[in-house]
Structures are given as structure tokens and as C-alpha cells.
Coordinates of C-alpha atoms and ligand atoms in Angstrom, one line a residue:
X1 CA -9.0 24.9 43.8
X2 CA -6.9 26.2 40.4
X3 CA -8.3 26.2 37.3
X4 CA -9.1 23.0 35.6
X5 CA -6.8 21.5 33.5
X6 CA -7.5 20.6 30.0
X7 CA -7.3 17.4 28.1
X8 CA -7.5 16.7 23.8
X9 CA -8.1 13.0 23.5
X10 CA -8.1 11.8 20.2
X11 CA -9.4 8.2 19.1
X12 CA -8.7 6.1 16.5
X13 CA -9.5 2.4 15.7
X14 CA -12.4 0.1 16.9
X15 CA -15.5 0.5 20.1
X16 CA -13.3 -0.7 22.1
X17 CA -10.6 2.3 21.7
X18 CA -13.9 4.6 22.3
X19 CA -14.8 2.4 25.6
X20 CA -11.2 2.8 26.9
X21 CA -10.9 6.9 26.0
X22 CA -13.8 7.5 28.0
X23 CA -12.5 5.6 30.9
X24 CA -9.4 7.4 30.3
X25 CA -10.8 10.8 30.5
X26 CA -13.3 10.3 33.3
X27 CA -9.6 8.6 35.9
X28 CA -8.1 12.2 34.3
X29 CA -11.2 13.6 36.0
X30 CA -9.6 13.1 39.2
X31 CA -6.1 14.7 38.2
X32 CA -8.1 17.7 37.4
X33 CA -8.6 17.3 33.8
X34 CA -11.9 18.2 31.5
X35 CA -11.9 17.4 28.2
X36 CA -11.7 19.9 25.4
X37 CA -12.6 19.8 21.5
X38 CA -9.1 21.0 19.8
X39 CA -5.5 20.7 21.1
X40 CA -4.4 24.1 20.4
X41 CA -6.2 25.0 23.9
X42 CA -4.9 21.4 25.9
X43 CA -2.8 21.0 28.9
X44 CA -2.6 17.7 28.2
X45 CA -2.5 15.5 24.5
X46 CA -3.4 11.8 24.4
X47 CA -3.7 9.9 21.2
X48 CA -5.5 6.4 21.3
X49 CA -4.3 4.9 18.6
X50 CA -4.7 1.7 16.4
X51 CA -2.4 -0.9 14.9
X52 CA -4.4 -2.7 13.0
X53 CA -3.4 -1.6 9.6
X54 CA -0.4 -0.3 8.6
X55 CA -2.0 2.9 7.7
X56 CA -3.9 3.5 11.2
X57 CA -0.7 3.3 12.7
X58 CA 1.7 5.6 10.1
X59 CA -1.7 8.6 11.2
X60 CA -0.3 8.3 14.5
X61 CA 2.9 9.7 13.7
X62 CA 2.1 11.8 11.1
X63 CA -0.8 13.5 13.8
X64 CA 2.8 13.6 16.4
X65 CA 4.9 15.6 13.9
X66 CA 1.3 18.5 13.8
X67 CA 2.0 18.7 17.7
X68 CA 5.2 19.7 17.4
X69 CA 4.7 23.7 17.1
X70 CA 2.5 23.5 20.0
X71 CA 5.1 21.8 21.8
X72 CA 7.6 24.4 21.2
X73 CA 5.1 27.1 22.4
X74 CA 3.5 25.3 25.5
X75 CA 6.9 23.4 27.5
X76 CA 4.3 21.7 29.8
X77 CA 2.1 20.4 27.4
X78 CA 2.3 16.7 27.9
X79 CA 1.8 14.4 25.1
X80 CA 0.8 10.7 25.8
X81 CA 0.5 7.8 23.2
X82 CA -2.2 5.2 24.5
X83 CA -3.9 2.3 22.9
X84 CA -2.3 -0.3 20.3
X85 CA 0.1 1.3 19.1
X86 CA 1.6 2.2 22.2
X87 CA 1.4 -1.5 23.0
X88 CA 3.2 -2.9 19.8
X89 CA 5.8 0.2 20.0
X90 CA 6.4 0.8 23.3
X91 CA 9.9 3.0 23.6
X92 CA 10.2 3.5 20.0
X93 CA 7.7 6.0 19.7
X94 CA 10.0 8.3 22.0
X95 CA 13.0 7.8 19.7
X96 CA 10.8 8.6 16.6
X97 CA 9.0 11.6 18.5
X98 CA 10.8 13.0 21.6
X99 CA 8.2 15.3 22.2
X100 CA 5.9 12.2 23.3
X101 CA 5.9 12.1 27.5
X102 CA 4.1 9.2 27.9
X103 CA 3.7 5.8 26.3
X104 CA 1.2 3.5 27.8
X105 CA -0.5 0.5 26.8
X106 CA -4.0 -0.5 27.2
X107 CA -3.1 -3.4 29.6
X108 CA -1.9 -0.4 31.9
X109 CA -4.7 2.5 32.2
X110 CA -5.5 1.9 35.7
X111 CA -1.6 3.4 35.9
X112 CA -2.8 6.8 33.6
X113 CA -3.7 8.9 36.7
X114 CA -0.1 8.3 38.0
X115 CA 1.6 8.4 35.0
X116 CA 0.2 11.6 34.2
X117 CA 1.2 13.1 37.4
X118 CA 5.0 11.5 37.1
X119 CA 4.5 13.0 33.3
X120 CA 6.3 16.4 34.1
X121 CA 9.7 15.1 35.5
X122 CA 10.7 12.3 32.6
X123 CA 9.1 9.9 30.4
X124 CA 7.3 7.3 31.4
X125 CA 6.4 4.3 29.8
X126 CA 4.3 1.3 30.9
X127 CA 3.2 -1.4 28.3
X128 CA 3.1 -4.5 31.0
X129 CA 0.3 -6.9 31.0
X130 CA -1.2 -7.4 34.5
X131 CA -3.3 -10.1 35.8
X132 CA -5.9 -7.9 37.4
X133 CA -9.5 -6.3 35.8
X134 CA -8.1 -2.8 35.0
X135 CA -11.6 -1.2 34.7
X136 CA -12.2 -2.1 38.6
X137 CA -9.0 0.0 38.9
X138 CA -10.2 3.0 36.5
X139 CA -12.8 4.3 38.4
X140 CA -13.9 7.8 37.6
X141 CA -15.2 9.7 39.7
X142 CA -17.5 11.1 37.2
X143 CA -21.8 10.7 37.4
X144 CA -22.5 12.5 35.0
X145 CA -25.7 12.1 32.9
X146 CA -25.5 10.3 29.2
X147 CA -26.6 9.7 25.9
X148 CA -29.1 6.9 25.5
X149 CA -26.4 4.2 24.4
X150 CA -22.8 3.4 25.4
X151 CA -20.4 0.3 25.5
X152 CA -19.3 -1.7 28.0
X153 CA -16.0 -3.5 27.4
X154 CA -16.6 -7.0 28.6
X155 CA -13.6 -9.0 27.2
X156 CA -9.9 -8.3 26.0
X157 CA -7.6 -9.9 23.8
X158 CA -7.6 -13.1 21.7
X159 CA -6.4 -16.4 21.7
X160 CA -7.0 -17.6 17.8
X161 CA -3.7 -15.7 16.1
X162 CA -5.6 -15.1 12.4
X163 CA -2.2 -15.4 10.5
X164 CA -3.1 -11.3 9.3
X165 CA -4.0 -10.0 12.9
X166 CA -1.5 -7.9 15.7
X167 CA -4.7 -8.0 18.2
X168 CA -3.0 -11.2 19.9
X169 CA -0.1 -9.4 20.3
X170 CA -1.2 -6.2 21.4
X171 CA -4.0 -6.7 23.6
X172 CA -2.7 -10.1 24.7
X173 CA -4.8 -13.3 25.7
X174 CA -8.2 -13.2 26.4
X175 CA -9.4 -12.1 29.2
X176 CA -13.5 -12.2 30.9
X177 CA -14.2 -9.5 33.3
X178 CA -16.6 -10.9 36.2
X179 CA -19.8 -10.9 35.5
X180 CA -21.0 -9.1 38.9
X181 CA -18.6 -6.1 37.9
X182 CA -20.1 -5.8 34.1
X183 CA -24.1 -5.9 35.8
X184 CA -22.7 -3.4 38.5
X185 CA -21.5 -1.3 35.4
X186 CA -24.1 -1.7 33.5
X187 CA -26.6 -1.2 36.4
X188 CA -24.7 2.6 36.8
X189 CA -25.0 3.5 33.6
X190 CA -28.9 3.1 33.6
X191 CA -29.1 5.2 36.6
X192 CA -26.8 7.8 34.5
X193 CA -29.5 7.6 31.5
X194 CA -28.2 4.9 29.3
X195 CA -31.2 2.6 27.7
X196 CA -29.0 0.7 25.1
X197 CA -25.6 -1.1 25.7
X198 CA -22.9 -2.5 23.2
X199 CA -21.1 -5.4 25.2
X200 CA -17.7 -5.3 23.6
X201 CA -14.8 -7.8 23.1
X202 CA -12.0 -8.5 20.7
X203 CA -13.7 -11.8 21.0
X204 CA -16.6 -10.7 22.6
X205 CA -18.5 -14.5 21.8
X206 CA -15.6 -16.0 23.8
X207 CA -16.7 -14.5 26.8
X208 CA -16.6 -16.6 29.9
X209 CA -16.1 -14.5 32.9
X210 CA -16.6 -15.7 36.8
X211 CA -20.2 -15.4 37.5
X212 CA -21.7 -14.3 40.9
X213 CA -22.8 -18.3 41.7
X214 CA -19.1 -19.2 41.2
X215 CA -18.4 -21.0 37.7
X216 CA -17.6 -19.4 34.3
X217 CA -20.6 -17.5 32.4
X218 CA -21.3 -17.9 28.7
X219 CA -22.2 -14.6 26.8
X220 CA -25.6 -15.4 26.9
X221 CA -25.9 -16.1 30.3
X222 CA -24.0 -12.7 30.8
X223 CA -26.9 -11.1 28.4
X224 CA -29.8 -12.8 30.0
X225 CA -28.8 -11.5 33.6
X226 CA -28.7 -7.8 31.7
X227 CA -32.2 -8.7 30.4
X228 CA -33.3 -8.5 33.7
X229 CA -32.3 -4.9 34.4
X230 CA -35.4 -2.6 35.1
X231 CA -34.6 0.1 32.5
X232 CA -32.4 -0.9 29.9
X233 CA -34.1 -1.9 26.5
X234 CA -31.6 -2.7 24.4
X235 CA -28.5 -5.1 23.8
X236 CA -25.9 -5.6 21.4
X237 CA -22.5 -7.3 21.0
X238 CA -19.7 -6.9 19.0
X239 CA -16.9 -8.4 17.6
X240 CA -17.9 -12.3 17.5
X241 CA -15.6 -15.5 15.6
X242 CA -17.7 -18.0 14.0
X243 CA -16.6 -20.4 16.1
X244 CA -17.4 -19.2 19.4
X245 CA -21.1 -18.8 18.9
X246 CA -22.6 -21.8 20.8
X247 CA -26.0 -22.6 21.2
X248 CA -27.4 -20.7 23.8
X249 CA -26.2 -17.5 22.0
X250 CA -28.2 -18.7 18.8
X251 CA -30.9 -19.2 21.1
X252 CA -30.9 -15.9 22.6
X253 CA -31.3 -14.2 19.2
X254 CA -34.6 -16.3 19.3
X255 CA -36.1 -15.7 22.7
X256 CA -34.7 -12.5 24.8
X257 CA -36.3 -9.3 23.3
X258 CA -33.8 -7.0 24.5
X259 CA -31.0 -8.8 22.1
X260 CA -31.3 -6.9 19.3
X261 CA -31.5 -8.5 15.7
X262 CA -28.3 -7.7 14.4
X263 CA -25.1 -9.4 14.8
X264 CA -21.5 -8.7 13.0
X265 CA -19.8 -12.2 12.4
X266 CA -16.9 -11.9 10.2
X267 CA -15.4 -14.4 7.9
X268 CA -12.7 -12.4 6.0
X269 CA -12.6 -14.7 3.2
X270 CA -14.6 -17.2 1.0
X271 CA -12.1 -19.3 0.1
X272 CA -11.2 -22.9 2.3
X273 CA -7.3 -22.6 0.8
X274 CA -7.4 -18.8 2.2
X275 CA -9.6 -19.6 5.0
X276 CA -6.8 -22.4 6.6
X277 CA -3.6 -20.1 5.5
X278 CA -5.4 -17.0 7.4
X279 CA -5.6 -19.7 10.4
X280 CA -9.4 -19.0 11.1
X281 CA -10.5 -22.9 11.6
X282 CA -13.9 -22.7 9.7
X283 CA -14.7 -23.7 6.3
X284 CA -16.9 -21.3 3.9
X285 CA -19.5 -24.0 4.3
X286 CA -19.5 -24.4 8.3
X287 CA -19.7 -20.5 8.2
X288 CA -23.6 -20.5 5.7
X289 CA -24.7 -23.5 8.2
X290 CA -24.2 -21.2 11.0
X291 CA -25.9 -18.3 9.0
X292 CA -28.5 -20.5 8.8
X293 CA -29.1 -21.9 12.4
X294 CA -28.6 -18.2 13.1
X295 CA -31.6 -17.1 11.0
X296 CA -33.7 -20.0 12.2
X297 CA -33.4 -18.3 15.5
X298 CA -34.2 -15.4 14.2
X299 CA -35.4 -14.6 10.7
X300 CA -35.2 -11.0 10.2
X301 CA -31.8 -10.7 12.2
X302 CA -29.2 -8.3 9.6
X303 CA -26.0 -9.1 9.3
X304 CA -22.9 -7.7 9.2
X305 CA -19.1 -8.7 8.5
X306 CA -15.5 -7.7 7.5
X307 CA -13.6 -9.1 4.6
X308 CA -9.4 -8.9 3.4
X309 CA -8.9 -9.2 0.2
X310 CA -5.2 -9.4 -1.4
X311 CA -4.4 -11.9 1.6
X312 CA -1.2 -13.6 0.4
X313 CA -1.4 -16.0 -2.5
X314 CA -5.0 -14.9 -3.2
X315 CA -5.9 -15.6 -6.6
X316 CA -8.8 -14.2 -8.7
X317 CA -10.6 -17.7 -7.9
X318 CA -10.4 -17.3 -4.1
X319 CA -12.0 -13.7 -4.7
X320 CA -14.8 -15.4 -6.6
X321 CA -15.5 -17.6 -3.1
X322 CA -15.4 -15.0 -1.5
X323 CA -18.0 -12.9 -3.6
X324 CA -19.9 -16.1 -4.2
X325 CA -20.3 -16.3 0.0
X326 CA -21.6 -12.2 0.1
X327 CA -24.1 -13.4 -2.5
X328 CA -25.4 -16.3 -0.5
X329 CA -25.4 -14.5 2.8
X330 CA -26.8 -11.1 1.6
X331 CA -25.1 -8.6 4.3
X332 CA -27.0 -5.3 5.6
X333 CA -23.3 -4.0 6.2
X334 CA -19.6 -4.6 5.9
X335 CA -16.3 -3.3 6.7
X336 CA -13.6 -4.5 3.3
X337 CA -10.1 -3.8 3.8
X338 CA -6.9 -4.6 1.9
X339 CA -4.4 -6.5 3.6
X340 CA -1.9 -4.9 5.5
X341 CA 1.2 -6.7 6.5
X342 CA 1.5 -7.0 10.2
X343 CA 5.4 -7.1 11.3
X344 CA 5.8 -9.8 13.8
X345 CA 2.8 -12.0 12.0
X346 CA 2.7 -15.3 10.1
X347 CA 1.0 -13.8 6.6
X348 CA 3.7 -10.6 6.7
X349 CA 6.4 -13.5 5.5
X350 CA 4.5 -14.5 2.5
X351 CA 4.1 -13.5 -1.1
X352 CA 2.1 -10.4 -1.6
X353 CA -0.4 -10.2 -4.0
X354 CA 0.1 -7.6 -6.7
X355 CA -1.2 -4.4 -5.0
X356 CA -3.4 -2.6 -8.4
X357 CA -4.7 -6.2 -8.2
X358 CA -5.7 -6.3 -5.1
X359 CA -7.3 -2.9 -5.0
X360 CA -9.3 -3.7 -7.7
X361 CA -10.9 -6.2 -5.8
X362 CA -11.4 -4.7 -3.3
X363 CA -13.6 -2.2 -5.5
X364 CA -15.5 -4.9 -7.2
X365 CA -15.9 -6.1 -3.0
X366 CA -17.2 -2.8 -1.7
X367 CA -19.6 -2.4 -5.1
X368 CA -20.9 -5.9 -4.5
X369 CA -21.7 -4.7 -0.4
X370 CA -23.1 -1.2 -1.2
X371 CA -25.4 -3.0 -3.4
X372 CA -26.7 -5.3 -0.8
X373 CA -26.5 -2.9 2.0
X374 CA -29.1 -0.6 0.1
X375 CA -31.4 -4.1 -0.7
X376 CA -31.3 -4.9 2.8
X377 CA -31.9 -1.4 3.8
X378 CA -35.0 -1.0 1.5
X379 CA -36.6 -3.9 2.6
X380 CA -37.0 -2.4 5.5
X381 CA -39.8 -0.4 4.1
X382 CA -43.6 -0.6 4.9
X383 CA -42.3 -2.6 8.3
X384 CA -43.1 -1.5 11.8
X385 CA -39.7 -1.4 14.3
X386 CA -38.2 -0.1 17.1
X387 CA -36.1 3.3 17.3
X388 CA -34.4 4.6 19.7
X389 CA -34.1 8.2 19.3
X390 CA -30.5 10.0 20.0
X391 CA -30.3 13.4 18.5
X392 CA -32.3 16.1 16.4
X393 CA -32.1 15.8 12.6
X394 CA -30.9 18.6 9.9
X395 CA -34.6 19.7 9.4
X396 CA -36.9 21.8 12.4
X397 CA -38.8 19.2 14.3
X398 CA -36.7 16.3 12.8
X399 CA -35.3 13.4 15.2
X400 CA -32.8 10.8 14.5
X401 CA -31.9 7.4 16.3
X402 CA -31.1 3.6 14.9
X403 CA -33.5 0.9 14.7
X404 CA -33.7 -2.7 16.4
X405 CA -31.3 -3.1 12.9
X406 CA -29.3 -0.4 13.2
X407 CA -30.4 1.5 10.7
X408 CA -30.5 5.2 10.9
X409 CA -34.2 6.1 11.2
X410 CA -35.4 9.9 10.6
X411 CA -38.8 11.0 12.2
X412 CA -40.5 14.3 12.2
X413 CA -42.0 14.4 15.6
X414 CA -41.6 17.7 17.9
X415 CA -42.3 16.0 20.9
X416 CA -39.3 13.3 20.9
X417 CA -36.8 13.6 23.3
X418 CA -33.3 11.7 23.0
X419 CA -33.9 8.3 24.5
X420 CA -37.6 7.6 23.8
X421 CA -37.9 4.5 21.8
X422 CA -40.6 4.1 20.0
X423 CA -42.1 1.9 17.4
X424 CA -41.9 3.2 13.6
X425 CA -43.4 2.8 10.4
X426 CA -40.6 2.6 7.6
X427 CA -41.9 4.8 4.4
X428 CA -38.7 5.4 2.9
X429 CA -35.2 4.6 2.2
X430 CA -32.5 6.8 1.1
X431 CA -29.0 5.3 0.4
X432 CA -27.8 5.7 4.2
X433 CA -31.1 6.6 6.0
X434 CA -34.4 5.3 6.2
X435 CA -37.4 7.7 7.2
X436 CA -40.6 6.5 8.8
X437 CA -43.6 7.7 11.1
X438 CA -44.4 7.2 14.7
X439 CA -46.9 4.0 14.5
Ligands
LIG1 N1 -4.9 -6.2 7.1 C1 -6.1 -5.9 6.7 N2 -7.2 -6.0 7.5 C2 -7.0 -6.5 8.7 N3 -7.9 -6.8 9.7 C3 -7.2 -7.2 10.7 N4 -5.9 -7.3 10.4 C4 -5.8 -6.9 9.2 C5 -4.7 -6.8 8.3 N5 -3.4 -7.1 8.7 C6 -9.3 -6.5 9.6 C7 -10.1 -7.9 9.7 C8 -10.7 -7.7 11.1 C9 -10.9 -6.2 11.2 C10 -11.1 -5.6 12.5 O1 -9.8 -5.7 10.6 O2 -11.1 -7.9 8.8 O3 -11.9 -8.4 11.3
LIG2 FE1 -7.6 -10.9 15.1 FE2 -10.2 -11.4 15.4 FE3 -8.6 -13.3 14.4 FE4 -8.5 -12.6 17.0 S1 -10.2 -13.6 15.9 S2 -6.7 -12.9 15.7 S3 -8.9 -10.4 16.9 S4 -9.1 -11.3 13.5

């Protein structure tokens, strides 16, 4: 056998772009490919890239033109563009950077290994959206042992066309994987070391994949089958639409101790007149009634969201909904962005809200958050919870890991080992930590 071949794969975007670069560098596996830390020393460049702001997608290019000189020094190198933008531009990316060898979009991984392979003689581009699960296809060859947590895509695509969003356009309609497939999955990575798992989906909520008995499987019905594996201790699930999260869901935040009591629902906006021109089909109001069942279920669950501000036509009273909702909610984390206009969606037609303006909101947004993030954060203190422990802290004897709530827990104890989980008083919070002793 020759020397292995290297591979730099760089990620950008959300979970799910992680999920997928891992698949795609464990399939490379069996082209002969191990993954490296820096693409001055790789055979072989992929980018998996994000089109979900304007800005996440201009990176893309702007990363290209730095892998030009190496190029020029290396002919083989190959370059490959995965992920979203590969999806939205397809052939394009080749005219704007010749040096790219491969396009492929994330309907089409199961096709890397050959691609790859076919990589050398021409370009090759494949953007096409198959019926079939692609993970099932994607095998890797690889066993090899993990950190204590990892996602498991679940769910692709969406069907509700948010008048701001390309994801119905670039990872298609929604699509359930089986449920026998995701236990199977999950199942192997608990024998590989894995105690907590992230189910993800664009629509993750939505999910309603075949189950084993025959018949379509709610999410929860998905989670409580996981609840029954020997081993793993913790689930999660992320991203969710308010209107997808139906009873038994609610319920499960109640009753199945391995669903863990966090749970990121965005709204994007506080106002109704926003709320119908973004398309999103819930009210401010039906959005705090959920909160509320939601916390019913489960009283201490934190929550998390993401909010646009500047959306077109977006006037300084829409904002004021919108920070009026953060107050009655009280979030323990959220992700603000400006709007970006989307080519090829409804809201990219409209009148644009002054941009100064809307970064000014978006300001008084993120102070508004930070400020409840912290309150959330130090009401965690002088509470017992679980943390599971990933990694050693800064200081000698210092481990770190998240709690049930996802908040990063520091403990000095010598004897933890990545993967324990263990209960923890709180004693402290610092503005992105907490600290606490074994209990
Ligand atoms: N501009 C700004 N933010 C956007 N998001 C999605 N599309 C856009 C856009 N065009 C945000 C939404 C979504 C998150 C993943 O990204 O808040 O929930
Ligand atoms: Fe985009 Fe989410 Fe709306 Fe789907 S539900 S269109 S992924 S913002």
C-alpha cells in the first residue's frame, strides 16, 4: 500500500455541515485519505460551505482565491466545493474559480468517493437531488473510537419557504431518514464511545421517518426508541419551527430523562405584520402559548432562539415586538443576524431597510440577549445538575463539559475522564462559564 493521501476539510455553516464533513471524510477513508490540520500539506482540498448569508457565502470565494498559490505549486492538488453553496451555485463556481475540480452538492455525497477518483481527468460536478437516504450510501469504513457526543442527521430540507431563507432551495424538500437506520446509527456510535447525541434536521421537529412497525414516526417516538439504548445518556435536537412541535414532543420534555432540558425554537421576529411577510405562519402570541405549554412540561427547560432584524419594511415598532417577546420569554442563548438578501427568494424583491439602521438594532438585540443569557446563566448557581465531561480545562487538574443546559461547566477533579457524567454543584458563574463541584 502507498502512502496515505491527505485531506484539508474545512467547515462552515450549521451541525448539519459538521454531520455531513465527517461522513465525508470517513467515505474519503476508503479512497485512501486521512485528514490533516492545514492545506499547505493536503492532497486533497474540500470546502463545506454555507449559503445562508450573503457573507458565509462571499468567505467561500475569498478562502478559493488563498488556494491559488498552492495550486500553482502542487498540479494534483484537487479542490472540491461541497455543501450549500455548491448546491445554489453549481457550475458557476468553476467559471469564477477554475482552479475548483469538483462541485458537489449535499444531495450527492454518496457520489464523493467517485467523484474524487474521476477528480484528476476533468471536472466534475453533481448537484442532483436523489430519492434515496444518502447516509445508507456513505458508509465509512471507519470504527474508530469518539468523543462523548456527536450528531446524527435525521432530517433534510424544508417545506415552509420563510420569505428570507435559501435552505428550501438548497437542501430541497424534506426528507425523514428511517427510523431503523438512525437507531442502527446511533446504536454504532455508542459502541464507538458516544454517550450524548444531537438529532439534527433543517426541520428537525418535522421529522416523520418510516418506522420499523411500518407507519410514519413522530420525533418523539424516534427519541423514545433512543431512550431505550443501553448506554447512551443524553439527547438533544436541533433546529425545530414552532409549528411542528406537537404534543408528544412537549410531553417528552416532561417524562423521558435522557431529553435534555434545552430546546432552540426560533421565531425571528416579534412582530404579526413581519411574522406573515417572513411567511412563518405563527403569531407572536401562538409562539409565548407554546413557550408556556413547553415550560409546563418542563419548568427549568432553557431556551434558545435566532432572530433577523432589518427584515424588509421593518420599522422601529416591529423591533419593539420583537424585544418586547425576548423580554417575556427570557432566552439562555440566541443567534441575531441581519438580514441578508437571498437571490432567488421572496423578501430579496422588497424594500430594504436602511442598513446603519438596521445594524443598530441589531446591537440594541444582541445587548438585550447577552443580558439575559448571563441572568439565565447565573441562576444556575447553588443548583445541583448533570455534566458531561469532554475535555481538560486551562488550569492542572481542571475538566470541562456542558450541563443537562448546555452550559459550560468547569470542575477541578484529577480523576475525570472525558465522558464521565456526573452530577454538579453550581458555585459560580463567569460571563461564558459556570464552575461548580462534584456533588
Ligand atoms: N438573512 C439573515 N438571517 C437569515 N437566517 C436565515 N436566512 C437568513 C437571511 N437571509 C437566519 C435565521 C435562521 C438562521 C439559521 O439563520 O434566523 O433561523
Ligand atoms: Fe429556512 Fe427554517 Fe424557515 Fe425552513 S423553517 S425556510 S429552514 S428558516
Amino acid at each position: 500500500m502507498g502512502e496515505a493521501k491527505k485531506l484539508y476539510i474545512k467547515t462552515y455553516g450549521c451541525q448539519m455541515n459538521v454531520y455531513d464533513s465527517e461522513r465525508m471524510v470517513e467515505a474519503l477513508g476508503g479512497n485512501g485519505y486521512v485528514e490533516v490540520g492545514s492545506p499547505e500539506e493536503a492532497d486533497m482540498i474540500l470546502l463545506n460551505t454555507c449559503h445562508i448569508r450573503e457573507k458565509a457565502a462571499e468567505k467561500v470565494y475569498s478562502e478559493l482565491g488563498r488556494f491559488k498559490s498552492l495550486k500553482a505549486d502542487k498540479p494534483d492538488l484537487k479542490i472540491g466545493v461541497a455543501g450549500c453553496v455548491a448546491q445554489a451555485e453549481g457550475a458557476e463556481i468553476i467559471a469564477r474559480q477554475p482552479m475548483v475540480d469538483l462541485v458537489v452538492g449535499p444531495q450527492s455525497y454518496h457520489r464523493l468517493p467517485e467523484m474524487e477518483r474521476q477528480a484528476g481527468a476533468g471536472k466534475v460536478i453533481d448537484t442532483d437531488f436523489p430519492e434515496e437516504d444518502k447516509f445508507a450510501r456513505l458508509k465509512g469504513r471507519a470504527k474508530a473510537k469518539r468523543g462523548p457526543t456527536a450528531f446524527l442527521t435525521v432530517q433534510e430540507g424544508c417545506d415552509k419557504f420563510c420569505a428570507f431563507c435559501v435552505v428550501p432551495y438548497t437542501r430541497g424538500a424534506e426528507v425523514s431518514r428511517p427510523a431503523a437506520r438512525i437507531l442502527d446509527e446511533a446504536r454504532e456510535l455508542v459502541d464507538r464511545g458516544v454517550r450524548e447525541i444531537t438529532l439534527l434536521g433543517q426541520n428537525v421537529n418535522a421529522y416523520h421517518g418510516a418506522g420499523p412497525d411500518g407507519g410514519d414516526w413522530s420525533l418523539a417516538k424516534l427519541i423514545w426508541a433512543l431512550d431505550g439504548i443501553d448506554g447512551l445518556e443524553r439527547i438533544r435536537f436541533t433546529t425545530s419551527h414552532p409549528n411542528d412541535m406537537g404534543e408528544d414532543l412537549i410531553e417528552a420534555h416532561g417524562t423521558c430523562a435522557k431529553l435534555m432540558p434545552y430546546l432552540h425554537l426560533p421565531v425571528q421576529s416579534g412582530s404579526d405584520r413581519i411574522l406573515k411577510r417572513m411567511n412563518r405562519r405563527h403569531t407572536a402570541e401562538s409562539y409565548l402559548r407554546l413557550i408556556e405549554r413547553i415550560r409546563a412540561a418542563r419548568p427549568d427547560i432553557v431556551l434558545s432562539g435566532d432572530f433577523i432584524v432589518g427584515f424588509p419594511e421593518e420599522t422601529e415598532e416591529d423591533f419593539a415586538a420583537t424585544l418586547a417577546l425576548i423580554e417575556a420569554v427570557r432566552y439562555g442563548s440566541a443567534f441575531s443576524f441581519k438580514y441578508s438578501p437571498r437571490p432567488g427568494t421572496p423578501a430579496a424583491e422588497r424594500a430594504q431597510v436602511d442598513p446603519a439602521e438596521a445594524d443598530d438594532r441589531l446591537q440594541r438585540l444582541q445587548a438585550l440577549i447577552t443580558r439575559q443569557q448571563r441572568e439565565v446563566q447565573d441562576a444556575m448557581v447553588g443548583r445541583t445538575v448533570g455534566v458531561l465531561f469532554e475535555k481538560p480545562g486551562r488550569m492542572p487538574g481542571q475538566m470541562v463539559g456542558k450541563s443537562d443546559h448546555l452550559h459550560s461547566v468547569f470542575v477541578s477533579a484529577p480523576d475525570l475522564a472525558p465522558g464521565d457524567l456526573r452530577q454538579v454543584r453550581i458555585e459560580s458563574s463567569a460571563p461564558n462559564s459556570l464552575a461548580g463541584v462534584l456533588a
